[in-house]
Each structure stands twice: as structure tokens, then as C-alpha cells.
Coordinates of N, CA and C in Angstrom, one line a residue:
X88 N 0.8 -1.2 0.0 CA 0.0 0.0 0.0 C 0.9 1.3 0.0
X89 N 1.9 1.2 0.8 CA 2.8 2.4 0.8 C 3.4 2.7 -0.5
X90 N 3.8 1.6 -1.3 CA 4.3 1.9 -2.6 C 3.3 2.5 -3.6
X91 N 2.1 2.1 -3.4 CA 1.0 2.6 -4.3 C 0.8 4.1 -4.0
X92 N 0.8 4.4 -2.7 CA 0.6 5.8 -2.3 C 1.8 6.7 -2.8
X93 N 3.0 6.1 -2.7 CA 4.2 6.9 -3.2 C 4.1 7.2 -4.7
X94 N 3.7 6.1 -5.4 CA 3.6 6.3 -6.9 C 2.5 7.3 -7.2
X95 N 1.4 7.3 -6.5 CA 0.3 8.2 -6.7 C 0.8 9.6 -6.5
X96 N 1.5 9.8 -5.4 CA 2.0 11.2 -5.1 C 3.0 11.7 -6.2
X97 N 3.8 10.8 -6.6 CA 4.8 11.2 -7.7 C 4.0 11.6 -9.0
X98 N 3.0 10.8 -9.3 CA 2.2 11.1 -10.5 C 1.5 12.5 -10.4
X99 N 0.9 12.7 -9.2 CA 0.3 14.0 -8.9 C 1.2 15.1 -9.1
X100 N 2.4 15.0 -8.5 CA 3.5 16.0 -8.6 C 3.9 16.3 -10.1
X101 N 4.0 15.2 -10.8 CA 4.4 15.3 -12.2 C 3.3 16.0 -13.0
X102 N 2.0 15.7 -12.7 CA 0.9 16.4 -13.4 C 0.9 17.9 -13.1
X103 N 1.1 18.2 -11.8 CA 1.1 19.6 -11.4 C 2.3 20.4 -12.1
X104 N 3.5 19.8 -12.1 CA 4.6 20.4 -12.8 C 4.4 20.6 -14.3
X105 N 3.8 19.6 -14.9 CA 3.5 19.7 -16.3 C 2.5 20.9 -16.6
X106 N 1.5 21.1 -15.7 CA 0.6 22.2 -15.9 C 1.3 23.5 -15.8
X107 N 2.3 23.6 -14.8 CA 3.0 24.9 -14.7 C 3.9 25.2 -15.9
X108 N 4.5 24.1 -16.5 CA 5.3 24.2 -17.6 C 4.5 24.7 -18.9
X109 N 3.3 24.2 -19.0 CA 2.5 24.6 -20.1 C 2.0 26.0 -20.0
X110 N 1.7 26.4 -18.8 CA 1.3 27.9 -18.6 C 2.5 28.8 -18.9
X111 N 3.7 28.4 -18.5 CA 4.9 29.2 -18.8 C 5.2 29.3 -20.3
X112 N 5.1 28.2 -20.9 CA 5.3 28.2 -22.4 C 4.3 29.0 -23.1
X113 N 3.0 29.0 -22.7 CA 2.0 29.8 -23.4 C 2.3 31.3 -23.1
X114 N 2.7 31.6 -21.9 CA 3.0 33.0 -21.7 C 4.2 33.5 -22.5
X115 N 5.2 32.7 -22.6 CA 6.4 33.0 -23.5 C 6.0 33.2 -24.9
X116 N 5.2 32.3 -25.4 CA 4.7 32.4 -26.8 C 3.9 33.7 -27.1
X117 N 3.0 34.0 -26.1 CA 2.2 35.2 -26.2 C 3.1 36.4 -26.2
X118 N 4.1 36.5 -25.4 CA 5.0 37.6 -25.3 C 5.8 37.8 -26.6
X119 N 6.3 36.6 -27.2 CA 7.0 36.7 -28.5 C 6.1 37.2 -29.6
X120 N 4.8 36.7 -29.6 CA 3.9 37.2 -30.6 C 3.6 38.7 -30.5
X121 N 3.5 39.2 -29.3 CA 3.3 40.7 -29.1 C 4.6 41.4 -29.6
X122 N 5.8 40.9 -29.3 CA 7.0 41.6 -29.8 C 7.0 41.6 -31.3
X123 N 6.7 40.5 -31.9 CA 6.7 40.5 -33.4 C 5.7 41.5 -34.0
X124 N 4.5 41.6 -33.4 CA 3.5 42.5 -33.9 C 4.0 43.9 -33.7
X125 N 4.7 44.2 -32.6 CA 5.2 45.6 -32.4 C 6.2 46.0 -33.4
X126 N 7.1 45.0 -33.7 CA 8.2 45.3 -34.7 C 7.5 45.5 -36.1
X127 N 6.5 44.7 -36.4 CA 5.8 44.9 -37.7 C 5.2 46.3 -37.8
X128 N 4.6 46.7 -36.7 CA 4.0 48.1 -36.7 C 5.0 49.2 -36.8
X129 N 6.2 49.0 -36.2 CA 7.2 50.0 -36.3 C 7.7 50.1 -37.8
X130 N 7.9 48.9 -38.4 CA 8.3 48.9 -39.8 C 7.3 49.6 -40.7
X131 N 6.0 49.3 -40.5 CA 5.0 49.9 -41.3 C 4.9 51.4 -41.1
X132 N 5.1 51.8 -39.8 CA 5.1 53.2 -39.5 C 6.2 54.0 -40.2
X133 N 7.5 53.4 -40.2 CA 8.6 54.0 -40.8 C 8.5 54.1 -42.3
X134 N 7.9 53.0 -42.9 CA 7.7 53.0 -44.4 C 6.7 54.0 -44.7
X135 N 5.6 54.2 -43.9 CA 4.6 55.2 -44.2 C 5.2 56.6 -44.1
X136 N 6.0 56.8 -43.1 CA 6.7 58.1 -42.9 C 7.5 58.5 -44.1
X137 N 8.3 57.4 -44.6 CA 9.1 57.7 -45.8 C 8.3 58.0 -47.0
X138 N 7.1 57.4 -47.1 CA 6.3 57.6 -48.3 C 5.7 59.0 -48.3
X139 N 5.4 59.5 -47.1 CA 4.8 60.9 -47.0 C 5.8 62.0 -47.0
X140 N 7.1 61.7 -47.0 CA 8.1 62.8 -47.0 C 8.1 63.5 -48.4
X141 N 8.1 64.8 -48.4 CA 8.1 65.5 -49.7 C 9.4 65.3 -50.4
X142 N 9.4 65.3 -51.8 CA 10.6 65.2 -52.5 C 11.6 66.3 -52.3
X143 N 12.9 66.1 -52.4 CA 13.9 67.1 -52.1 C 13.9 68.1 -53.3
X144 N 13.9 69.4 -52.8 CA 13.9 70.4 -53.8 C 15.3 70.5 -54.5
X145 N 15.3 70.5 -55.8 CA 16.6 70.5 -56.5 C 17.3 71.9 -56.3
X146 N 16.6 72.9 -56.0 CA 17.2 74.2 -55.9 C 18.1 74.2 -54.6
X147 N 17.9 73.3 -53.6 CA 18.7 73.3 -52.5 C 20.1 72.8 -52.8
X148 N 20.3 72.0 -53.8 CA 21.6 71.5 -54.2 C 22.4 72.5 -55.1
X149 N 21.8 73.6 -55.3 CA 22.5 74.6 -56.1 C 22.2 74.7 -57.6
X150 N 21.2 73.9 -58.0 CA 20.8 74.0 -59.4 C 20.1 75.3 -59.8
X151 N 20.2 75.7 -61.0 CA 19.6 76.9 -61.5 C 18.1 76.9 -61.5
X152 N 17.4 77.9 -61.1 CA 16.0 78.0 -61.1 C 15.5 78.7 -62.4
X153 N 14.9 77.9 -63.2 CA 14.4 78.4 -64.5 C 12.9 78.6 -64.6
X154 N 12.3 78.5 -63.4 CA 10.8 78.6 -63.4 C 10.3 80.0 -63.9
X155 N 11.1 81.0 -63.6 CA 10.7 82.3 -64.0 C 11.3 82.8 -65.3
X156 N 12.0 81.8 -66.1 CA 12.6 82.2 -67.3 C 13.9 82.9 -67.2
X157 N 14.6 82.8 -66.1 CA 15.9 83.5 -65.9 C 17.0 82.5 -65.7
X158 N 18.1 82.6 -66.4 CA 19.2 81.8 -66.3 C 20.5 82.6 -66.1
X159 N 21.3 82.2 -65.2 CA 22.5 83.0 -64.9 C 23.8 82.1 -64.9
X160 N 24.9 82.7 -65.0 CA 26.2 81.9 -64.9 C 27.4 82.8 -65.2
X161 N 28.5 82.2 -65.2 CA 29.8 82.9 -65.5 C 30.7 82.0 -66.3
X162 N 31.7 82.6 -67.0 CA 32.6 81.9 -67.8 C 33.9 82.7 -68.0
X163 N 34.9 82.0 -68.5 CA 36.2 82.6 -68.8 C 36.6 82.1 -70.2
X164 N 37.1 83.1 -71.0 CA 37.5 82.8 -72.4 C 39.0 82.4 -72.4
X165 N 39.5 81.8 -73.6 CA 40.9 81.4 -73.6 C 41.9 82.6 -73.4
X166 N 41.5 83.8 -73.7 CA 42.4 85.0 -73.5 C 42.2 85.6 -72.1
X167 N 41.7 84.8 -71.1 CA 41.5 85.1 -69.7 C 40.6 86.3 -69.5
X168 N 39.6 86.4 -70.3 CA 38.5 87.4 -70.1 C 37.4 86.7 -69.2
X169 N 37.1 87.3 -68.1 CA 36.2 86.8 -67.2 C 34.8 87.5 -67.4
X170 N 33.8 86.7 -67.5 CA 32.5 87.3 -67.8 C 31.4 86.7 -66.9
X171 N 30.3 87.4 -66.7 CA 29.1 86.9 -66.1 C 27.9 87.2 -67.1
X172 N 26.9 86.3 -67.1 CA 25.8 86.5 -68.0 C 24.5 86.2 -67.3
X173 N 23.5 86.9 -67.9 CA 22.1 86.7 -67.4 C 21.2 86.7 -68.6
X174 N 20.4 85.6 -68.7 CA 19.5 85.4 -69.8 C 18.0 85.5 -69.3
X175 N 17.2 86.4 -69.9 CA 15.8 86.5 -69.5 C 15.0 86.6 -70.7
X176 N 13.7 86.1 -70.6 CA 12.8 86.2 -71.7 C 11.8 85.1 -71.7
X177 N 10.9 85.2 -72.6 CA 9.8 84.1 -72.8 C 9.9 83.5 -74.2
X178 N 9.7 84.4 -75.2 CA 9.8 84.0 -76.6 C 11.2 84.4 -77.1
X179 N 11.5 85.7 -77.0 CA 12.9 86.2 -77.3 C 13.7 86.4 -76.0
X180 N 14.8 85.7 -76.0 CA 15.7 85.8 -74.8 C 16.8 86.8 -75.1
X181 N 17.1 87.6 -74.1 CA 18.1 88.6 -74.1 C 19.2 88.1 -73.2
X182 N 20.4 87.9 -73.7 CA 21.6 87.4 -73.0 C 22.5 88.6 -72.7
X183 N 22.5 89.1 -71.5 CA 23.4 90.2 -71.1 C 24.7 89.7 -70.6
X184 N 25.8 90.2 -71.2 CA 27.1 89.7 -70.8 C 27.9 90.9 -70.3
X185 N 28.6 90.8 -69.2 CA 29.5 91.8 -68.6 C 30.8 91.1 -68.4
X186 N 31.9 91.7 -69.0 CA 33.2 91.1 -69.0 C 34.2 92.1 -68.5
X187 N 35.3 91.5 -68.0 CA 36.5 92.2 -67.5 C 37.8 91.5 -67.9
X188 N 38.6 92.3 -68.5 CA 40.0 91.8 -68.9 C 41.0 92.8 -68.4
X189 N 41.7 92.3 -67.4 CA 42.7 93.2 -66.7 C 42.0 94.5 -66.2
X190 N 42.3 95.6 -66.7 CA 41.7 96.9 -66.2 C 40.5 97.3 -67.1
X191 N 40.2 96.6 -68.2 CA 39.2 97.0 -69.1 C 37.9 96.2 -68.8
X192 N 36.8 96.9 -68.9 CA 35.4 96.3 -68.7 C 34.5 96.7 -69.8
X193 N 33.7 95.8 -70.2 CA 32.7 96.0 -71.3 C 31.5 95.1 -71.1
X194 N 30.4 95.4 -71.8 CA 29.2 94.6 -71.7 C 28.5 94.7 -73.0
X195 N 27.6 93.8 -73.3 CA 26.9 93.7 -74.6 C 25.6 92.8 -74.4
X196 N 24.9 92.7 -75.5 CA 23.7 91.8 -75.5 C 23.6 90.9 -76.7
X197 N 23.2 89.7 -76.4 CA 23.0 88.7 -77.5 C 21.5 88.4 -77.4
X198 N 20.9 88.1 -78.5 CA 19.4 87.7 -78.6 C 19.2 86.4 -79.3
X199 N 18.2 85.7 -79.0 CA 17.9 84.4 -79.7 C 16.4 84.0 -79.3
X200 N 15.9 83.1 -80.1 CA 14.6 82.5 -79.9 C 14.7 81.0 -79.6
X201 N 15.1 80.6 -78.4 CA 15.3 79.2 -78.2 C 14.1 78.3 -78.5
X202 N 12.9 78.8 -78.3 CA 11.7 78.0 -78.6 C 11.4 77.7 -80.1
X203 N 12.2 78.4 -80.9 CA 12.1 78.0 -82.3 C 12.8 76.7 -82.6
X204 N 13.5 76.2 -81.7 CA 14.2 74.9 -81.8 C 13.2 73.8 -81.2
X205 N 12.9 72.8 -82.0 CA 11.9 71.8 -81.5 C 12.4 71.0 -80.3
X206 N 13.7 70.9 -80.1 CA 14.3 70.1 -79.0 C 14.3 70.9 -77.7
X207 N 14.0 72.2 -77.8 CA 14.2 73.0 -76.6 C 13.1 72.7 -75.5
X208 N 11.9 72.3 -75.9 CA 10.8 72.0 -75.0 C 11.2 70.9 -74.1
X209 N 11.8 69.9 -74.6 CA 12.1 68.7 -73.8 C 13.6 68.6 -73.3
X210 N 14.5 69.5 -73.8 CA 15.9 69.4 -73.5 C 16.4 70.8 -73.2
X211 N 15.7 71.6 -72.4 CA 16.1 73.0 -72.1 C 17.4 73.0 -71.3
X212 N 17.5 72.1 -70.3 CA 18.8 72.1 -69.5 C 20.0 71.8 -70.4
X213 N 19.9 70.9 -71.3 CA 21.0 70.6 -72.2 C 21.3 71.8 -73.1
X214 N 20.3 72.5 -73.5 CA 20.5 73.7 -74.4 C 21.3 74.7 -73.6
X215 N 21.0 75.0 -72.4 CA 21.7 76.1 -71.7 C 23.1 75.6 -71.3
X216 N 23.3 74.3 -71.0 CA 24.6 73.9 -70.7 C 25.5 74.0 -72.0
X217 N 25.0 73.8 -73.1 CA 25.8 73.9 -74.4 C 26.0 75.4 -74.7
X218 N 25.1 76.3 -74.3 CA 25.3 77.7 -74.5 C 26.5 78.2 -73.7
X219 N 26.6 77.7 -72.4 CA 27.7 78.1 -71.6 C 29.0 77.6 -72.2
X220 N 29.1 76.4 -72.7 CA 30.3 75.9 -73.4 C 30.6 76.7 -74.6
X221 N 29.6 77.1 -75.4 CA 29.8 77.9 -76.6 C 30.4 79.3 -76.2
X222 N 29.9 79.9 -75.1 CA 30.4 81.2 -74.6 C 31.9 81.1 -74.2
X223 N 32.3 80.0 -73.6 CA 33.7 79.8 -73.2 C 34.6 79.7 -74.4
X224 N 34.1 79.3 -75.6 CA 34.9 79.2 -76.8 C 35.0 80.5 -77.6
X225 N 34.3 81.5 -77.2 CA 34.3 82.8 -77.9 C 35.8 83.4 -77.8
X226 N 36.3 83.8 -78.9 CA 37.6 84.4 -78.9 C 37.6 85.8 -78.4
X227 N 36.6 86.6 -78.9 CA 36.4 87.9 -78.4 C 34.9 88.2 -78.1
X228 N 34.5 88.0 -76.9 CA 33.1 88.2 -76.6 C 32.7 89.7 -76.9
X229 N 31.5 89.9 -77.4 CA 30.9 91.2 -77.6 C 31.6 91.9 -78.8
X230 N 32.4 91.3 -79.6 CA 33.1 92.0 -80.7 C 32.8 91.5 -82.1
X231 N 32.4 90.2 -82.2 CA 32.2 89.6 -83.5 C 30.7 89.4 -83.7
X232 N 30.1 90.2 -84.5 CA 28.6 90.0 -84.8 C 28.3 88.8 -85.6
X233 N 29.3 88.3 -86.4 CA 29.0 87.1 -87.2 C 29.2 85.8 -86.5
X234 N 29.8 85.8 -85.3 CA 30.0 84.6 -84.5 C 28.8 84.3 -83.7
X235 N 28.2 83.1 -83.9 CA 27.0 82.7 -83.2 C 27.3 81.9 -81.9
X236 N 26.5 82.1 -80.9 CA 26.6 81.3 -79.7 C 25.6 80.2 -79.9
X237 N 26.0 79.0 -80.4 CA 25.1 78.0 -80.8 C 25.2 76.7 -80.0
X238 N 24.3 75.8 -80.2 CA 24.3 74.5 -79.5 C 24.1 73.4 -80.5
X239 N 24.6 72.3 -80.2 CA 24.5 71.1 -81.1 C 23.1 70.5 -81.0
X240 N 22.4 70.7 -79.9 CA 21.1 70.1 -79.7 C 20.1 70.7 -80.7
X241 N 20.4 72.0 -81.1 CA 19.5 72.7 -82.0 C 20.3 72.9 -83.4
X242 N 21.0 71.9 -83.7 CA 21.9 72.1 -84.9 C 21.0 72.3 -86.2
X243 N 19.9 71.6 -86.3 CA 19.0 71.7 -87.5 C 17.9 72.7 -87.3
X244 N 18.0 73.5 -86.3 CA 17.0 74.5 -86.0 C 17.3 75.8 -86.8
X245 N 16.3 76.7 -86.9 CA 16.6 78.0 -87.6 C 17.7 78.8 -86.9
X246 N 18.3 79.7 -87.6 CA 19.5 80.5 -87.0 C 19.1 81.3 -85.8
X247 N 17.8 81.8 -85.8 CA 17.4 82.6 -84.6 C 17.3 81.8 -83.3
X248 N 17.4 80.5 -83.4 CA 17.5 79.7 -82.2 C 18.8 79.8 -81.4
X249 N 19.8 80.3 -82.1 CA 21.2 80.5 -81.6 C 21.4 82.0 -81.3
X250 N 22.1 82.3 -80.3 CA 22.3 83.7 -79.8 C 23.3 84.4 -80.8
X251 N 22.9 85.7 -81.1 CA 23.7 86.5 -82.0 C 23.9 87.9 -81.3
X252 N 25.0 88.5 -81.5 CA 25.3 89.8 -81.0 C 24.4 90.8 -81.5
X253 N 23.6 91.5 -80.7 CA 22.7 92.5 -81.1 C 23.1 93.9 -80.8
X254 N 24.0 94.1 -79.8 CA 24.5 95.5 -79.5 C 26.0 95.5 -79.5
X255 N 26.6 96.6 -79.9 CA 28.0 96.7 -79.8 C 28.5 96.8 -78.4
X256 N 29.7 96.4 -78.1 CA 30.2 96.5 -76.8 C 30.3 98.0 -76.3
X257 N 29.8 98.1 -75.0 CA 29.8 99.5 -74.4 C 31.0 99.5 -73.5
X258 N 32.0 100.3 -73.9 CA 33.2 100.5 -73.1 C 33.2 101.8 -72.4
X259 N 33.4 101.9 -71.1 CA 33.4 103.2 -70.4 C 34.5 104.1 -71.0
X260 N 34.1 105.4 -71.2 CA 35.0 106.4 -71.8 C 36.0 106.8 -70.7
X261 N 37.3 106.9 -71.1 CA 38.4 107.3 -70.2 C 38.7 108.7 -70.5
X262 N 38.9 109.6 -69.5 CA 39.2 111.0 -69.7 C 40.6 111.1 -70.4
X263 N 40.6 112.0 -71.5 CA 41.8 112.2 -72.2 C 42.7 113.2 -71.5
X264 N 44.0 112.9 -71.4 CA 44.9 113.9 -70.8 C 45.0 115.2 -71.5
X265 N 45.0 116.3 -70.8 CA 45.0 117.6 -71.4 C 46.4 117.9 -72.1
X266 N 46.4 118.4 -73.3 CA 47.6 118.8 -74.0 C 48.1 120.1 -73.5
X267 N 49.2 120.1 -72.8 CA 49.7 121.4 -72.2 C 50.2 122.3 -73.3
X268 N 50.7 121.7 -74.4 CA 51.2 122.6 -75.5 C 50.2 123.5 -76.1
X269 N 48.9 123.0 -76.1 CA 47.8 123.9 -76.6 C 47.6 125.1 -75.7
X270 N 47.7 124.9 -74.4 CA 47.6 126.1 -73.5 C 48.7 127.0 -73.7
X271 N 49.9 126.5 -73.9 CA 51.1 127.3 -74.1 C 51.0 128.1 -75.4
X272 N 50.5 127.5 -76.5 CA 50.3 128.2 -77.8 C 49.3 129.3 -77.7
X273 N 48.2 129.0 -76.9 CA 47.2 130.0 -76.7 C 47.8 131.3 -76.0
X274 N 48.6 131.0 -75.0 CA 49.3 132.1 -74.3 C 50.2 132.9 -75.3
X275 N 50.9 132.1 -76.1 CA 51.8 132.8 -77.0 C 51.1 133.6 -78.0
X276 N 49.9 133.1 -78.5 CA 49.1 133.8 -79.5 C 48.7 135.1 -78.9
X277 N 48.2 135.1 -77.6 CA 47.7 136.3 -77.0 C 48.9 137.3 -76.8
X278 N 50.1 136.7 -76.5 CA 51.2 137.6 -76.3 C 51.6 138.2 -77.7
X279 N 51.5 137.4 -78.7 CA 51.9 137.9 -80.1 C 50.9 139.0 -80.5
X280 N 49.6 138.8 -80.2 CA 48.6 139.8 -80.6 C 48.8 141.1 -79.8
X281 N 49.4 141.0 -78.6 CA 49.6 142.2 -77.9 C 50.8 143.0 -78.5
X282 N 51.7 142.3 -79.0 CA 52.9 143.0 -79.6 C 52.8 143.2 -81.1
X283 N 51.9 142.5 -81.8 CA 51.8 142.7 -83.2 C 50.7 143.7 -83.4
X284 N 51.0 144.8 -83.9 CA 50.0 145.9 -84.1 C 50.0 146.3 -85.5
X285 N 48.9 147.0 -85.8 CA 48.7 147.5 -87.2 C 48.6 146.4 -88.2
X286 N 49.4 146.5 -89.3 CA 49.2 145.6 -90.4 C 49.7 144.2 -90.1
X287 N 50.5 144.1 -89.0 CA 51.1 142.7 -88.7 C 50.1 141.9 -87.8
X288 N 49.1 142.6 -87.3 CA 48.2 141.9 -86.3 C 47.5 140.7 -87.0
X289 N 46.9 140.9 -88.1 CA 46.2 139.8 -88.8 C 47.1 138.7 -89.2
X290 N 48.3 139.0 -89.6 CA 49.3 138.0 -90.0 C 49.7 137.2 -88.9
X291 N 50.0 137.8 -87.7 CA 50.4 137.0 -86.5 C 49.3 136.1 -86.0
X292 N 48.0 136.6 -86.1 CA 46.9 135.8 -85.6 C 46.7 134.6 -86.5
X293 N 46.9 134.7 -87.8 CA 46.8 133.6 -88.8 C 47.9 132.6 -88.6
X294 N 49.1 133.1 -88.3 CA 50.2 132.2 -88.1 C 50.0 131.3 -86.9
X295 N 49.7 132.0 -85.7 CA 49.5 131.2 -84.5 C 48.3 130.3 -84.6
X296 N 47.3 130.6 -85.4 CA 46.1 129.7 -85.5 C 46.5 128.5 -86.3
X297 N 47.4 128.6 -87.3 CA 47.9 127.4 -88.0 C 48.7 126.5 -87.1
X298 N 49.6 127.1 -86.3 CA 50.4 126.3 -85.4 C 49.5 125.6 -84.3
X299 N 48.5 126.2 -83.8 CA 47.6 125.6 -82.8 C 46.9 124.5 -83.4
X300 N 46.4 124.6 -84.7 CA 45.6 123.6 -85.4 C 46.5 122.3 -85.6
X301 N 47.7 122.5 -85.9 CA 48.6 121.4 -86.2 C 49.0 120.6 -85.0
X302 N 49.2 121.2 -83.9 CA 49.6 120.6 -82.6 C 48.5 120.1 -81.8
X303 N 47.3 120.7 -81.9 CA 46.2 120.4 -81.0 C 45.1 119.6 -81.7

């Protein structure tokens, strides 16, 4: 009888332990399931946040803004002339160029109708990049009216699709040094008129007038 009671107690203990182990395993599985659901929610939230982010504005990276029909830039020619340019327009574009070479400065205007080129509508950025390259190859900016600032993308387009010089270069006038000899001759003429009297007065005046004309 004692053996039967001992075996019964052992079986009861084993059953109780098995129940505890099942409860613990269920709790662990439930916790793991909750953790997995939380991670999935985090991933879904991050992907949704990425989808709702606005696209990066290209202007922040320093690209040119052509929304208002204005293009700007700078270039240098082989003879070390440094220039800046601004192109504005809708149908007819005016390309203003300001250049400086050593101590000399000058500016001028080129005009063109880029929209007369069929490729301009879809390849405007390529058009303006090639315009800058063409400006860099100019031997004498603002001086040759026959030299076109053209692009290869509009090679088969009409000539007015390429920029052509429309105004002569405007060079600031420099003051001319005063000729001191002219003032000296004027003083001499006045002195001669004071001393030349009578019949010699007109002859002296004519003589000094000829001298002043030749030297001044």
C-alpha cells in the first residue's frame, strides 16, 4: 500500500509540474507574438513616414531655377577674359554679358529665340549647358557680330534659335589727358597779338592759328 501511495504522489506532482510548464510556455509564446507585432507596426510606420516625405527640392543642391525664365552663370575665355551672363525672356531671350579683362570692362547683349528649336521644350537644360560651353569658346566676346553662340542640340533649327550679338560693346570712356602745349600756344598767341600791331596783327593771328591747329 505504501508503494502505491508513493507512486500516486509522484504522478500527482508530475501532473502539477506539467501544468506549470504549459502555462509558462504559453506566456512566453504570447510575449513573443506581441513583440513580433510591435516590430511589424514599427516597420509599417517608418515606411509610411518615408512615403509621406516631400521630394527634395533641387534648388537646395545649387541647381539653377528656370521657373521664371531666368538663367545665370559665368565663364572665362581662352584669353583670360572673365564674364558673367544673365538670360531673361519668354519667346525672345536677351543674354546680357558683362566682361572684364585686366583693367578693361565692357558689356553687350545677345538675342535668340530658343523656342524656335523643336528640341528646346524637352531638353532645355541641355540647351543652356551647351550655351555656356559655346560662350567659353568665344575668342572675343561682344566684338564679332558674325560669330553665333550656338548649340548642337539645335543644330538643325533656324538660325534665330542661336544667340547673336545685337548690340556693340559698351566700353566706359576714359578721360583724355590735357595737352599742355595747346595752352602754351594760346598764351603765345595772346602775347603775339599784344605785340603785333597795325598791319602785322592779322598776319600774326593767322600764323598762330595754323600752329595751334597742327599741334592740338
